[in-house]
Amino acid sequence: MFIEKVKSIVWALIKILANAPKNKKDEMLRIAFSAISSWRIDGDYFEFGVYEGRAMIAAWKNSLRSKRKIRFFAFDSFEGLPSSEEGGNKFPKGKYTCSKNSFLKNLSKAGVDTSLVTCISGFYDKSLTLTLQNKLSNHKAAIIWVDCDLYISTVPVLQFIVPFLQQGTIICFDDWFSYGGDQMKGEIRATREWLEKTPQVKLIHYRDFGISGRSFIVQMEKIK
């Protein structure tokens, strides 16, 4: 009898560990999908800076757990980072290069239904156009994952996402503290300037994750 109880406990622990998030990004996405499900926020998943697909795969798996059938939008140059003085040796040109084909193969191997994944290729200052905004105008974002590393990459992303935001959208900045919290660099600077120019958008600090990540909940306000 005692042995059977021990076996039962061991198997229960194995199941828990098997389903546990593999890293802090996975944990943040698990929380985010649980949150939008609880808050009844309808919308899609937008990711800027997908690299080899790890976060996208985690997002897909968590959407299945929450039983939410959504579309996934993958925005990336698929040529790595652009040239930037800010990046220096830490974020040099071409870092995080992964072709679109390799990205999609990684998703397929992980069981992702790639028919629900739309890839938008190109550096953001060229690809995130008004035409694209209009093309996607029937979509709203429930979760936005921003993994841009650089100020010059984050600026066009924030300008682009405004029409897709709604009350309760969760924005996760993967590289918020990548420059040691420097207010004049990276995603922090881009977000601060964006909020000053976009008074209808307010951000409420939600959760921090990993070494450099910070997430926010969007609050939309009417402009008087």
Tab-separated table of C-alpha atoms in Angstrom:
chain	number	residue	atom	x	y	z
A	1	MET	CA	0.000	0.000	0.000
A	2	PHE	CA	2.782	2.383	0.971
A	3	ILE	CA	4.738	1.590	-2.199
A	4	GLU	CA	1.664	2.286	-4.354
A	5	LYS	CA	1.232	5.719	-2.709
A	6	VAL	CA	4.881	6.534	-3.348
A	7	LYS	CA	4.531	5.501	-6.992
A	8	SER	CA	1.443	7.669	-7.317
A	9	ILE	CA	3.273	10.684	-5.890
A	10	VAL	CA	6.291	10.095	-8.141
A	11	TRP	CA	4.134	9.912	-11.266
A	12	ALA	CA	2.297	13.055	-10.234
A	13	LEU	CA	5.631	14.879	-9.870
A	14	ILE	CA	6.801	13.613	-13.255
A	15	LYS	CA	3.665	14.978	-14.912
A	16	ILE	CA	4.103	18.339	-13.217
A	17	LEU	CA	7.741	18.572	-14.308
A	18	ALA	CA	6.903	17.485	-17.852
A	19	ASN	CA	4.363	20.283	-18.191
A	20	ALA	CA	6.446	22.898	-16.405
A	21	PRO	CA	7.773	25.841	-18.442
A	22	LYS	CA	11.320	25.238	-19.703
A	23	ASN	CA	12.430	28.853	-19.121
A	24	LYS	CA	11.247	32.281	-18.002
A	25	LYS	CA	9.959	33.208	-21.456
A	26	ASP	CA	7.787	30.108	-21.510
A	27	GLU	CA	6.510	30.960	-18.038
A	28	MET	CA	5.647	34.522	-19.092
A	29	LEU	CA	3.725	33.251	-22.088
A	30	ARG	CA	1.889	30.718	-19.953
A	31	ILE	CA	0.825	33.510	-17.616
A	32	ALA	CA	-0.099	35.810	-20.501
A	33	PHE	CA	-2.336	33.244	-22.200
A	34	SER	CA	-3.951	32.332	-18.881
A	35	ALA	CA	-4.562	36.017	-18.230
A	36	ILE	CA	-6.242	36.837	-21.539
A	37	SER	CA	-8.382	33.730	-21.158
A	38	SER	CA	-9.444	34.802	-17.662
A	39	TRP	CA	-10.026	38.401	-18.735
A	40	ARG	CA	-11.807	37.272	-21.925
A	41	ILE	CA	-9.561	39.266	-24.208
A	42	ASP	CA	-10.065	38.106	-27.789
A	43	GLY	CA	-7.347	38.646	-30.335
A	44	ASP	CA	-4.247	37.290	-31.999
A	45	TYR	CA	-0.564	36.870	-31.155
A	46	PHE	CA	1.943	39.278	-32.679
A	47	GLU	CA	5.677	38.624	-32.329
A	48	PHE	CA	8.396	41.000	-33.471
A	49	GLY	CA	11.786	39.292	-33.645
A	50	VAL	CA	11.074	35.573	-33.899
A	51	TYR	CA	14.613	34.242	-34.558
A	52	GLU	CA	14.438	30.406	-34.511
A	53	GLY	CA	10.871	30.246	-33.197
A	54	ARG	CA	11.255	29.326	-29.528
A	55	ALA	CA	8.844	31.947	-28.209
A	56	MET	CA	6.399	31.352	-31.065
A	57	ILE	CA	6.346	27.622	-30.285
A	58	ALA	CA	5.716	28.351	-26.600
A	59	ALA	CA	2.922	30.731	-27.545
A	60	TRP	CA	1.334	28.077	-29.760
A	61	LYS	CA	1.444	25.431	-27.030
A	62	ASN	CA	-0.063	27.790	-24.484
A	63	SER	CA	-2.831	28.770	-26.874
A	64	LEU	CA	-3.768	25.083	-27.048
A	65	ARG	CA	-3.865	24.787	-23.266
A	66	SER	CA	-6.130	27.798	-23.062
A	67	LYS	CA	-8.266	26.356	-25.895
A	68	ARG	CA	-7.990	29.586	-27.860
A	69	LYS	CA	-7.761	29.294	-31.633
A	70	ILE	CA	-5.920	32.380	-32.736
A	71	ARG	CA	-3.694	33.521	-35.574
A	72	PHE	CA	0.025	34.052	-35.151
A	73	PHE	CA	1.901	36.869	-36.871
A	74	ALA	CA	5.686	36.561	-37.140
A	75	PHE	CA	7.487	39.803	-37.984
A	76	ASP	CA	11.208	39.486	-38.686
A	77	SER	CA	13.857	40.560	-41.173
A	78	PHE	CA	14.992	36.906	-41.270
A	79	GLU	CA	18.417	38.474	-41.869
A	80	GLY	CA	19.305	39.174	-38.267
A	81	LEU	CA	19.719	42.576	-36.625
A	82	PRO	CA	20.274	45.757	-38.639
A	83	SER	CA	23.435	47.834	-38.333
A	84	SER	CA	23.375	50.072	-35.248
A	85	GLU	CA	25.906	52.070	-33.232
A	86	GLU	CA	23.834	51.354	-30.123
A	87	GLY	CA	24.176	47.597	-30.530
A	88	GLY	CA	27.971	47.635	-30.577
A	89	ASN	CA	29.597	44.249	-29.970
A	90	LYS	CA	26.600	43.014	-27.991
A	91	PHE	CA	24.060	43.306	-30.810
A	92	PRO	CA	26.096	43.436	-34.079
A	93	LYS	CA	24.625	43.503	-37.546
A	94	GLY	CA	23.365	40.084	-38.606
A	95	LYS	CA	23.097	38.626	-35.110
A	96	TYR	CA	20.100	36.296	-34.648
A	97	THR	CA	19.925	35.454	-38.351
A	98	CYS	CA	17.530	32.635	-39.174
A	99	SER	CA	15.878	32.177	-42.560
A	100	LYS	CA	12.110	32.097	-42.854
A	101	ASN	CA	12.269	28.508	-44.129
A	102	SER	CA	14.326	27.396	-41.109
A	103	PHE	CA	11.953	29.220	-38.778
A	104	LEU	CA	8.911	27.500	-40.277
A	105	LYS	CA	10.646	24.108	-40.222
A	106	ASN	CA	11.333	24.558	-36.513
A	107	LEU	CA	7.673	25.322	-35.927
A	108	SER	CA	6.547	22.296	-37.931
A	109	LYS	CA	8.881	19.979	-36.020
A	110	ALA	CA	7.342	21.235	-32.785
A	111	GLY	CA	3.843	20.448	-34.041
A	112	VAL	CA	2.733	23.996	-34.771
A	113	ASP	CA	-0.034	24.350	-37.354
A	114	THR	CA	1.854	26.708	-39.669
A	115	SER	CA	-1.299	27.394	-41.693
A	116	LEU	CA	-2.231	29.707	-38.819
A	117	VAL	CA	1.145	31.479	-38.910
A	118	THR	CA	1.647	34.518	-41.138
A	119	CYS	CA	5.242	35.664	-41.728
A	120	ILE	CA	5.972	39.289	-42.562
A	121	SER	CA	9.546	39.616	-43.779
A	122	GLY	CA	11.771	42.671	-43.811
A	123	PHE	CA	13.446	45.226	-41.583
A	124	TYR	CA	10.756	47.070	-39.672
A	125	ASP	CA	11.401	50.550	-41.037
A	126	LYS	CA	10.477	49.164	-44.479
A	127	SER	CA	8.035	46.309	-43.792
A	128	LEU	CA	5.703	47.850	-41.173
A	129	THR	CA	3.756	50.059	-43.533
A	130	LEU	CA	0.363	51.737	-43.532
A	131	THR	CA	-0.630	49.334	-46.309
A	132	LEU	CA	0.131	46.392	-44.019
A	133	GLN	CA	-1.813	48.012	-41.180
A	134	ASN	CA	-4.834	48.297	-43.443
A	135	LYS	CA	-4.414	44.729	-44.659
A	136	LEU	CA	-4.532	43.462	-41.061
A	137	SER	CA	-7.205	45.914	-39.928
A	138	ASN	CA	-9.693	43.168	-39.020
A	139	HIS	CA	-7.302	41.817	-36.365
A	140	LYS	CA	-6.760	42.840	-32.759
A	141	ALA	CA	-3.799	41.834	-30.628
A	142	ALA	CA	-4.312	39.914	-27.404
A	143	ILE	CA	-0.570	39.380	-26.788
A	144	ILE	CA	2.373	41.194	-28.369
A	145	TRP	CA	5.914	39.895	-27.923
A	146	VAL	CA	8.608	42.493	-28.681
A	147	ASP	CA	12.120	41.057	-29.015
A	148	CYS	CA	13.866	43.859	-30.865
A	149	ASP	CA	17.075	44.453	-28.872
A	150	LEU	CA	17.638	47.847	-30.510
A	151	TYR	CA	16.033	51.268	-30.243
A	152	ILE	CA	15.925	51.720	-34.028
A	153	SER	CA	14.031	48.430	-34.406
A	154	THR	CA	11.583	49.056	-31.556
A	155	VAL	CA	10.459	52.510	-32.756
A	156	PRO	CA	8.660	51.348	-35.948
A	157	VAL	CA	7.160	48.380	-34.095
A	158	LEU	CA	5.473	50.586	-31.505
A	159	GLN	CA	4.204	52.974	-34.150
A	160	PHE	CA	2.796	50.053	-36.114
A	161	ILE	CA	0.914	48.248	-33.330
A	162	VAL	CA	-1.333	51.134	-32.205
A	163	PRO	CA	-4.400	50.181	-34.339
A	164	PHE	CA	-4.237	46.605	-33.064
A	165	LEU	CA	-4.188	47.446	-29.367
A	166	GLN	CA	-7.213	47.060	-27.121
A	167	GLN	CA	-8.056	47.277	-23.474
A	168	GLY	CA	-6.177	44.425	-21.818
A	169	THR	CA	-3.636	43.642	-24.536
A	170	ILE	CA	-0.462	42.284	-22.928
A	171	ILE	CA	2.837	43.577	-24.331
A	172	CYS	CA	5.979	41.661	-23.383
A	173	PHE	CA	9.334	43.361	-23.971
A	174	ASP	CA	12.011	40.674	-24.021
A	175	ASP	CA	14.947	43.115	-23.886
A	176	TRP	CA	13.626	45.823	-21.550
A	177	PHE	CA	16.678	45.775	-19.273
A	178	SER	CA	19.275	44.711	-21.873
A	179	TYR	CA	21.232	47.928	-21.369
A	180	GLY	CA	21.171	47.801	-17.584
A	181	GLY	CA	18.021	49.886	-17.390
A	182	ASP	CA	19.525	52.827	-19.332
A	183	GLN	CA	16.585	55.151	-20.067
A	184	MET	CA	18.260	56.418	-23.243
A	185	LYS	CA	18.706	53.069	-24.965
A	186	GLY	CA	16.794	50.167	-26.456
A	187	GLU	CA	13.190	49.282	-25.781
A	188	ILE	CA	12.962	51.542	-22.726
A	189	ARG	CA	13.798	54.697	-24.682
A	190	ALA	CA	11.578	53.753	-27.616
A	191	THR	CA	8.610	53.042	-25.319
A	192	ARG	CA	9.055	56.237	-23.304
A	193	GLU	CA	9.082	58.376	-26.455
A	194	TRP	CA	6.162	56.436	-27.950
A	195	LEU	CA	3.967	56.961	-24.897
A	196	GLU	CA	4.705	60.694	-24.966
A	197	LYS	CA	3.497	60.851	-28.583
A	198	THR	CA	0.565	58.446	-28.136
A	199	PRO	CA	-1.593	59.759	-25.260
A	200	GLN	CA	-4.417	57.301	-25.951
A	201	VAL	CA	-2.177	54.432	-24.847
A	202	LYS	CA	-1.274	53.817	-21.209
A	203	LEU	CA	0.810	50.924	-19.934
A	204	ILE	CA	0.402	49.293	-16.526
A	205	HIS	CA	3.408	47.315	-15.308
A	206	TYR	CA	2.369	43.663	-15.103
A	207	ARG	CA	5.265	41.219	-14.564
A	208	ASP	CA	9.013	40.990	-15.058
A	209	PHE	CA	10.523	37.808	-16.486
A	210	GLY	CA	13.975	36.380	-16.976
A	211	ILE	CA	17.006	38.665	-16.776
A	212	SER	CA	15.805	41.446	-19.072
A	213	GLY	CA	12.070	41.080	-19.656
A	214	ARG	CA	9.159	43.256	-18.568
A	215	SER	CA	5.481	43.027	-19.478
A	216	PHE	CA	2.659	45.557	-19.432
A	217	ILE	CA	-1.132	45.638	-19.704
A	218	VAL	CA	-2.529	48.130	-22.196
A	219	GLN	CA	-5.140	50.653	-21.145
A	220	MET	CA	-6.761	52.637	-23.950
A	221	GLU	CA	-7.996	56.123	-23.153
A	222	LYS	CA	-10.159	58.467	-25.212
A	223	ILE	CA	-8.431	61.599	-26.420
A	224	LYS	CA	-10.327	64.688	-25.286
